[in-house]
Amino acid sequence: MKSEHIGERVLNEAQIRAGVETVAEKLNNQFSDAVVITVVPGGILFTADLVRELKFDIKMDYISCPHTPGVSHNQSRIVYHENIPLNGKDVIMIDDAIESGGTMKRLVAHIQEHYKVKSLSIATLFVKPGRVDLPVPQYYAYEMDNDDLLVGYGLPWQDKLRNIPYVSKLVK
């Protein structure tokens, strides 16, 4: 794919596969069954790759809270239909990345306030250093060196470029 917004590669396809395996191994060592909730649309690609590597029983659901990448004060509406009951369950929220962490913090608070889950964790491919503190266990493969805006593998720029099979720096 060609786009003037795709810059230097940060994670190639092999690194992404290795990252998926790393996160899956951590989760496989921790859980015997869980409800996984994908943060859509960004977490779809990572979730699809990750759940195929999980060796425990899962049920799947999804949640959304549209936001602009890099904006830490997302106030958009959280949409969660609870297709799978969460009370008493181990719950893993899956997204492509924790960037600022503002949206994920709101999603975690939403689940904790509205459901009596057994445990709540987060699984992502990578996290950024400037993220906010999140009060739940986090399973991830990579910690980025900086807070550069990134695109690809679920990460958008102007609602495009999510389908790039690698992660690159954004060129504005």
Tab-separated table of C-alpha atoms in Angstrom:
chain	number	residue	atom	x	y	z
A	1	MET	CA	0.000	0.000	0.000
A	2	LYS	CA	1.267	3.446	-0.837
A	3	SER	CA	0.497	6.492	1.240
A	4	GLU	CA	2.407	9.659	2.020
A	5	HIS	CA	1.448	9.083	5.672
A	6	ILE	CA	3.399	5.818	6.032
A	7	GLY	CA	6.852	6.459	7.454
A	8	GLU	CA	9.622	4.387	8.988
A	9	ARG	CA	8.627	0.866	10.037
A	10	VAL	CA	8.506	0.326	13.770
A	11	LEU	CA	7.271	-3.301	13.863
A	12	ASN	CA	7.467	-5.560	10.822
A	13	GLU	CA	5.202	-8.560	10.224
A	14	ALA	CA	7.631	-11.029	11.843
A	15	GLN	CA	7.939	-8.824	14.947
A	16	ILE	CA	4.143	-8.611	15.162
A	17	ARG	CA	3.839	-12.415	14.957
A	18	ALA	CA	6.498	-12.772	17.667
A	19	GLY	CA	4.674	-10.183	19.790
A	20	VAL	CA	1.376	-12.057	19.419
A	21	GLU	CA	3.102	-15.256	20.561
A	22	THR	CA	4.673	-13.451	23.539
A	23	VAL	CA	1.345	-12.071	24.746
A	24	ALA	CA	-0.415	-15.408	24.133
A	25	GLU	CA	2.196	-17.241	26.199
A	26	LYS	CA	1.721	-14.804	29.098
A	27	LEU	CA	-2.060	-15.225	28.956
A	28	ASN	CA	-1.847	-19.021	28.568
A	29	ASN	CA	0.217	-19.152	31.754
A	30	GLN	CA	-2.323	-17.036	33.642
A	31	PHE	CA	-5.823	-18.153	32.598
A	32	SER	CA	-7.843	-21.351	32.226
A	33	ASP	CA	-10.884	-19.592	30.745
A	34	ALA	CA	-11.869	-15.969	30.153
A	35	VAL	CA	-14.135	-13.568	28.357
A	36	VAL	CA	-12.141	-11.546	25.862
A	37	ILE	CA	-13.552	-8.162	24.943
A	38	THR	CA	-12.133	-6.614	21.788
A	39	VAL	CA	-11.897	-2.834	21.664
A	40	VAL	CA	-13.239	-2.145	18.181
A	41	PRO	CA	-12.282	-1.269	15.587
A	42	GLY	CA	-8.582	-0.948	16.490
A	43	GLY	CA	-8.218	-4.226	18.355
A	44	ILE	CA	-9.760	-6.454	15.683
A	45	LEU	CA	-6.521	-7.504	13.946
A	46	PHE	CA	-4.571	-8.171	17.144
A	47	THR	CA	-7.523	-10.027	18.677
A	48	ALA	CA	-7.902	-12.248	15.617
A	49	ASP	CA	-4.228	-13.184	15.712
A	50	LEU	CA	-4.076	-13.517	19.500
A	51	VAL	CA	-7.120	-15.707	20.158
A	52	ARG	CA	-5.880	-18.329	17.683
A	53	GLU	CA	-2.835	-18.761	19.961
A	54	LEU	CA	-4.779	-19.050	23.224
A	55	LYS	CA	-4.899	-22.547	24.722
A	56	PHE	CA	-7.777	-21.932	27.139
A	57	ASP	CA	-11.533	-21.613	26.718
A	58	ILE	CA	-12.701	-18.160	25.693
A	59	LYS	CA	-15.919	-16.363	24.999
A	60	MET	CA	-15.728	-13.227	22.875
A	61	ASP	CA	-17.422	-9.851	23.003
A	62	TYR	CA	-16.640	-6.302	21.916
A	63	ILE	CA	-16.745	-2.721	23.177
A	64	SER	CA	-16.205	0.604	21.442
A	65	CYS	CA	-15.347	4.146	22.371
A	66	PRO	CA	-14.336	6.075	19.239
A	67	HIS	CA	-11.358	8.389	19.669
A	68	THR	CA	-8.668	10.280	17.844
A	69	PRO	CA	-5.205	8.684	18.140
A	70	GLY	CA	-2.945	10.602	20.496
A	71	VAL	CA	-5.823	12.399	22.237
A	72	SER	CA	-5.754	11.524	25.924
A	73	HIS	CA	-9.080	13.119	26.915
A	74	ASN	CA	-11.532	11.040	24.916
A	75	GLN	CA	-15.075	11.766	26.051
A	76	SER	CA	-16.996	9.850	23.384
A	77	ARG	CA	-19.758	7.458	24.372
A	78	ILE	CA	-18.821	3.912	25.435
A	79	VAL	CA	-20.908	1.321	23.596
A	80	TYR	CA	-21.051	-2.133	25.180
A	81	HIS	CA	-24.001	-4.503	24.705
A	82	GLU	CA	-22.807	-7.294	27.050
A	83	ASN	CA	-23.521	-10.191	24.743
A	84	ILE	CA	-21.611	-12.428	27.189
A	85	PRO	CA	-22.318	-12.176	30.973
A	86	LEU	CA	-19.252	-10.850	32.828
A	87	ASN	CA	-20.148	-11.290	36.499
A	88	GLY	CA	-17.738	-13.683	38.182
A	89	LYS	CA	-15.584	-14.056	35.058
A	90	ASP	CA	-11.954	-13.370	34.252
A	91	VAL	CA	-12.134	-10.628	31.615
A	92	ILE	CA	-9.361	-9.642	29.201
A	93	MET	CA	-9.796	-6.434	27.188
A	94	ILE	CA	-7.812	-6.601	23.959
A	95	ASP	CA	-6.685	-3.625	21.898
A	96	ASP	CA	-3.896	-3.044	19.406
A	97	ALA	CA	-1.966	-0.669	21.670
A	98	ILE	CA	-2.033	1.541	24.724
A	99	GLU	CA	-1.046	4.945	23.426
A	100	SER	CA	-2.053	7.736	25.819
A	101	GLY	CA	-4.165	5.234	27.757
A	102	GLY	CA	-7.021	7.671	28.311
A	103	THR	CA	-9.582	5.640	26.410
A	104	MET	CA	-8.518	2.345	27.980
A	105	LYS	CA	-8.701	3.922	31.440
A	106	ARG	CA	-12.317	4.893	30.742
A	107	LEU	CA	-13.122	1.402	29.434
A	108	VAL	CA	-11.570	-0.254	32.499
A	109	ALA	CA	-13.548	2.056	34.802
A	110	HIS	CA	-16.747	1.280	32.876
A	111	ILE	CA	-16.334	-2.481	33.309
A	112	GLN	CA	-15.307	-2.168	36.962
A	113	GLU	CA	-18.248	0.132	37.781
A	114	HIS	CA	-20.956	-1.872	36.009
A	115	TYR	CA	-19.917	-5.528	36.438
A	116	LYS	CA	-18.671	-7.763	39.262
A	117	VAL	CA	-15.883	-9.459	37.342
A	118	LYS	CA	-13.537	-11.980	38.955
A	119	SER	CA	-10.565	-10.192	37.363
A	120	LEU	CA	-9.910	-7.624	34.656
A	121	SER	CA	-6.759	-7.488	32.532
A	122	ILE	CA	-5.581	-5.787	29.358
A	123	ALA	CA	-3.751	-7.391	26.432
A	124	THR	CA	-2.100	-5.289	23.711
A	125	LEU	CA	0.695	-5.672	21.194
A	126	PHE	CA	2.536	-2.664	22.576
A	127	VAL	CA	2.398	0.255	24.981
A	128	LYS	CA	3.846	3.750	24.811
A	129	PRO	CA	5.933	5.390	27.543
A	130	GLY	CA	3.673	8.432	28.063
A	131	ARG	CA	0.583	6.372	28.895
A	132	VAL	CA	-1.477	6.961	32.001
A	133	ASP	CA	-1.387	4.458	34.847
A	134	LEU	CA	-3.979	1.729	34.479
A	135	PRO	CA	-5.147	-0.061	37.653
A	136	VAL	CA	-5.223	-3.591	36.164
A	137	PRO	CA	-2.645	-6.141	34.970
A	138	GLN	CA	-1.336	-5.468	31.462
A	139	TYR	CA	0.032	-8.104	29.113
A	140	TYR	CA	1.986	-6.735	26.154
A	141	ALA	CA	4.965	-7.608	23.981
A	142	TYR	CA	6.670	-4.278	23.342
A	143	GLU	CA	7.188	-0.945	25.075
A	144	MET	CA	7.909	1.768	22.528
A	145	ASP	CA	10.817	4.176	23.013
A	146	ASN	CA	8.682	7.263	22.406
A	147	ASP	CA	5.133	8.502	21.904
A	148	ASP	CA	5.321	8.945	18.111
A	149	LEU	CA	1.988	8.545	16.345
A	150	LEU	CA	1.866	5.195	14.565
A	151	VAL	CA	-0.290	3.635	11.824
A	152	GLY	CA	-1.024	0.124	10.627
A	153	TYR	CA	-2.086	-3.183	12.161
A	154	GLY	CA	-5.298	-1.607	13.441
A	155	LEU	CA	-3.918	1.881	14.147
A	156	PRO	CA	-5.562	4.506	11.908
A	157	TRP	CA	-4.847	7.891	10.508
A	158	GLN	CA	-8.040	9.723	9.564
A	159	ASP	CA	-9.877	6.368	9.713
A	160	LYS	CA	-7.558	4.862	7.092
A	161	LEU	CA	-4.367	2.731	7.074
A	162	ARG	CA	-5.620	0.205	9.663
A	163	ASN	CA	-5.092	-2.610	7.164
A	164	ILE	CA	-1.345	-2.144	6.725
A	165	PRO	CA	0.167	-5.462	7.952
A	166	TYR	CA	2.979	-3.727	9.879
A	167	VAL	CA	3.306	-0.701	12.196
A	168	SER	CA	4.937	2.493	10.921
A	169	LYS	CA	5.511	6.003	12.097
A	170	LEU	CA	2.885	8.442	10.907
A	171	VAL	CA	4.000	11.134	8.489
A	172	LYS	CA	1.536	14.045	8.747
